[in-house]
Short mmCIF file of C-alpha atoms in Angstrom, two decimals:
data_model
loop_
_atom_site.label_atom_id
_atom_site.label_comp_id
_atom_site.label_asym_id
_atom_site.label_seq_id
_atom_site.Cartn_x
_atom_site.Cartn_y
_atom_site.Cartn_z
CA SER N 20 6.15 9.19 25.53
CA LEU N 21 6.85 5.46 25.13
CA VAL N 22 4.86 4.66 28.29
CA ASP N 23 1.90 6.72 27.06
CA THR N 24 2.00 4.94 23.70
CA GLY N 25 2.17 1.57 25.45
CA ILE N 26 -0.77 2.38 27.72
CA ARG N 27 -2.86 3.52 24.74
CA GLY N 28 -1.99 0.26 22.96
CA ILE N 29 -2.99 -1.84 25.98
CA ARG N 30 -6.28 0.06 26.34
CA SER N 31 -6.99 -0.52 22.66
CA VAL N 32 -6.41 -4.27 23.01
CA VAL N 33 -8.55 -4.50 26.16
CA HIS N 34 -11.34 -2.51 24.48
CA SER N 35 -11.21 -4.77 21.44
CA LEU N 36 -11.60 -7.88 23.61
CA ARG N 37 -14.80 -6.69 25.25
CA PRO N 38 -16.12 -3.23 24.45
CA SER N 39 -16.81 -1.37 27.68
CA ARG N 40 -20.11 -0.10 26.29
CA LEU N 41 -21.56 -3.60 26.71
CA ASP N 42 -20.94 -3.42 30.45
CA ASP N 43 -21.66 0.30 30.75
CA LEU N 44 -24.82 0.46 28.64
CA GLY N 45 -26.17 -3.08 28.18
CA LEU N 46 -26.69 -5.04 24.97
CA LEU N 47 -29.35 -3.01 23.14
CA PRO N 48 -27.82 0.42 23.79
CA ALA N 49 -24.39 -0.96 22.85
CA LEU N 50 -25.79 -2.26 19.55
CA ARG N 51 -27.48 1.11 18.92
CA SER N 52 -24.17 2.85 19.63
CA LEU N 53 -22.35 0.53 17.24
CA ILE N 54 -24.90 1.27 14.51
CA THR N 55 -24.66 5.03 15.07
CA GLU N 56 -20.86 4.90 14.93
CA PHE N 57 -20.97 2.74 11.77
CA THR N 58 -23.46 5.08 10.08
CA GLU N 59 -21.27 8.10 10.78
CA ARG N 60 -18.15 6.35 9.47
CA SER N 61 -19.65 4.64 6.41
CA GLY N 62 -22.37 7.07 5.34
CA LEU N 63 -24.75 4.11 4.87
CA ALA N 64 -28.31 4.41 6.15
CA VAL N 65 -28.97 1.83 8.86
CA THR N 66 -32.34 1.22 10.50
CA LEU N 67 -32.82 -0.74 13.70
CA GLU N 68 -36.00 -2.49 14.75
CA ALA N 69 -35.72 -3.82 18.30
CA PRO N 70 -37.86 -4.37 21.37
CA GLY N 71 -37.46 -2.07 24.37
CA THR N 72 -35.86 -4.86 26.39
CA VAL N 73 -34.49 -8.34 25.86
CA ALA N 74 -33.94 -11.24 28.24
CA ALA N 75 -30.68 -11.10 30.15
CA LEU N 76 -27.92 -12.92 28.33
CA SER N 77 -24.54 -14.19 29.43
CA LYS N 78 -21.56 -11.89 28.86
CA ASP N 79 -20.34 -14.35 26.22
CA ALA N 80 -23.67 -14.20 24.35
CA GLU N 81 -23.74 -10.40 24.49
CA LEU N 82 -20.19 -10.20 23.15
CA ALA N 83 -20.91 -12.75 20.41
CA LEU N 84 -23.99 -10.79 19.25
CA PHE N 85 -22.10 -7.50 19.36
CA ARG N 86 -19.25 -8.98 17.30
CA ALA N 87 -21.69 -10.60 14.87
CA LEU N 88 -23.33 -7.24 14.17
CA GLN N 89 -19.94 -5.59 13.89
CA GLU N 90 -18.77 -8.19 11.35
CA ALA N 91 -22.02 -8.10 9.36
CA LEU N 92 -21.92 -4.30 9.07
CA SER N 93 -18.25 -4.39 8.11
CA ASN N 94 -18.96 -6.95 5.39
CA VAL N 95 -21.70 -4.77 3.92
CA ALA N 96 -19.40 -1.73 3.86
CA ARG N 97 -16.56 -3.68 2.24
CA HIS N 98 -18.39 -5.88 -0.25
CA ALA N 99 -22.06 -5.09 -0.85
CA GLU N 100 -22.14 -1.72 -2.63
CA ALA N 101 -25.30 -1.16 -0.61
CA LYS N 102 -27.17 2.05 0.08
CA SER N 103 -29.01 0.87 3.18
CA ILE N 104 -29.03 -1.80 5.86
CA ALA N 105 -31.93 -3.03 7.98
CA VAL N 106 -31.08 -4.54 11.36
CA SER N 107 -33.71 -6.26 13.46
CA ILE N 108 -33.65 -7.94 16.83
CA ARG N 109 -36.47 -10.26 17.80
CA GLN N 110 -37.04 -12.37 20.84
CA ASP N 111 -39.52 -15.21 20.80
CA ARG N 112 -39.88 -18.88 21.67
CA GLY N 113 -36.68 -18.95 23.68
CA THR N 114 -34.50 -17.44 20.95
CA LEU N 115 -32.97 -14.03 20.35
CA THR N 116 -32.50 -13.39 16.62
CA LEU N 117 -30.37 -10.66 15.07
CA THR N 118 -30.98 -10.11 11.34
CA VAL N 119 -28.88 -7.86 9.08
CA GLN N 120 -30.27 -7.28 5.57
CA ASP N 121 -28.56 -5.09 2.98
CA ASP N 122 -29.84 -3.84 -0.39
CA GLY N 123 -26.52 -4.42 -2.12
CA ARG N 124 -25.40 -6.46 -5.09
CA GLY N 125 -25.65 -9.84 -3.36
CA LEU N 126 -22.92 -12.43 -3.31
CA PRO N 127 -20.13 -12.34 -5.89
CA GLU N 128 -20.47 -14.67 -8.86
CA GLY N 129 -19.51 -18.21 -7.96
CA ILE N 130 -20.09 -17.68 -4.23
CA THR N 131 -23.20 -19.09 -2.59
CA PRO N 132 -24.37 -19.01 1.02
CA ALA N 133 -22.98 -22.55 1.32
CA THR N 134 -19.52 -21.58 -0.02
CA ILE N 135 -19.20 -18.14 1.57
CA GLU N 136 -16.63 -19.46 4.05
CA ARG N 137 -13.47 -19.61 1.99
CA PRO N 138 -9.73 -19.15 2.61
CA GLY N 139 -8.81 -15.61 3.60
CA HIS N 140 -12.38 -14.70 4.58
CA MET N 141 -12.68 -15.54 8.26
CA GLY N 142 -15.51 -13.19 9.31
CA ILE N 143 -18.45 -15.53 8.81
CA THR N 144 -16.40 -18.49 10.05
CA GLY N 145 -15.53 -16.67 13.27
CA MET N 146 -19.14 -15.57 13.68
CA ARG N 147 -20.35 -19.16 13.29
CA GLU N 148 -17.78 -20.44 15.78
CA ARG N 149 -18.68 -17.85 18.47
CA ILE N 150 -22.43 -18.27 18.01
CA GLY N 151 -22.17 -22.07 17.65
CA ALA N 152 -20.33 -22.28 20.98
CA LEU N 153 -23.46 -20.79 22.56
CA GLY N 154 -25.75 -23.32 20.87
CA GLY N 155 -26.84 -20.80 18.26
CA THR N 156 -26.79 -20.63 14.49
CA VAL N 157 -25.70 -18.26 11.74
CA THR N 158 -27.57 -18.37 8.43
CA VAL N 159 -26.54 -16.52 5.27
CA GLU N 160 -29.15 -16.00 2.56
CA ALA N 161 -28.78 -14.24 -0.76
CA PRO N 162 -32.23 -13.81 -2.32
CA ALA N 163 -31.88 -13.04 -6.05
CA GLY N 164 -31.58 -9.29 -6.56
CA ASP N 165 -32.13 -8.56 -2.88
CA GLY N 166 -28.71 -8.18 -1.24
CA VAL N 167 -27.57 -10.51 1.53
CA ARG N 168 -29.31 -11.43 4.76
CA ILE N 169 -27.43 -12.72 7.79
CA ARG N 170 -29.51 -14.20 10.58
CA VAL N 171 -27.91 -14.94 13.95
CA ALA N 172 -29.99 -16.91 16.47
CA VAL N 173 -28.98 -17.49 20.09
CA PRO N 174 -30.99 -19.62 22.54
CA LEU N 175 -32.20 -17.82 25.64
CA ALA N 176 -32.22 -21.00 27.77
CA GLY N 177 -30.89 -20.33 31.22
CA ALA N 178 -30.90 -16.58 30.66
CA GLY N 179 -33.40 -15.99 33.45
CA SER N 180 -36.36 -13.64 33.44
CA THR N 181 -34.45 -10.43 34.03
CA THR N 182 -34.77 -7.90 31.23
CA LYS N 183 -32.10 -5.57 29.94
CA GLU N 184 -32.34 -2.43 27.86
#
């Protein structure tokens, strides 16, 4: 019984480091799977607008984008009081951009996109560090009365011309 529990714990840790669905399915199907799973758990309506394929990315870039979407969805569920979320993935001019827009209440009073990184709230900070290490950027916008928009941009330089579903 202890060995079984230990093995389950190890599998959980390994899965959390790099979800197998990224390797098994590829980036876009893994993101679709994450959205489906999130929708079932949260009850929030999530739409996804994405091309059929995207340029091949490094394993680090795929993981960073997967984690960025995971964190953005989690933040909406925890803080936004939203009813719906729109996710889009666009590829142009050497950049892959992931945008997550919710229809929630926006940022709490006294918090701005510039001050969103604060003690005890490491999600956006971690996202910026992972994406920044790839030469990308994370932008947080809070248009008045229009929820919060997180835009994650990763350069495609050196990704090659192979496409992935």
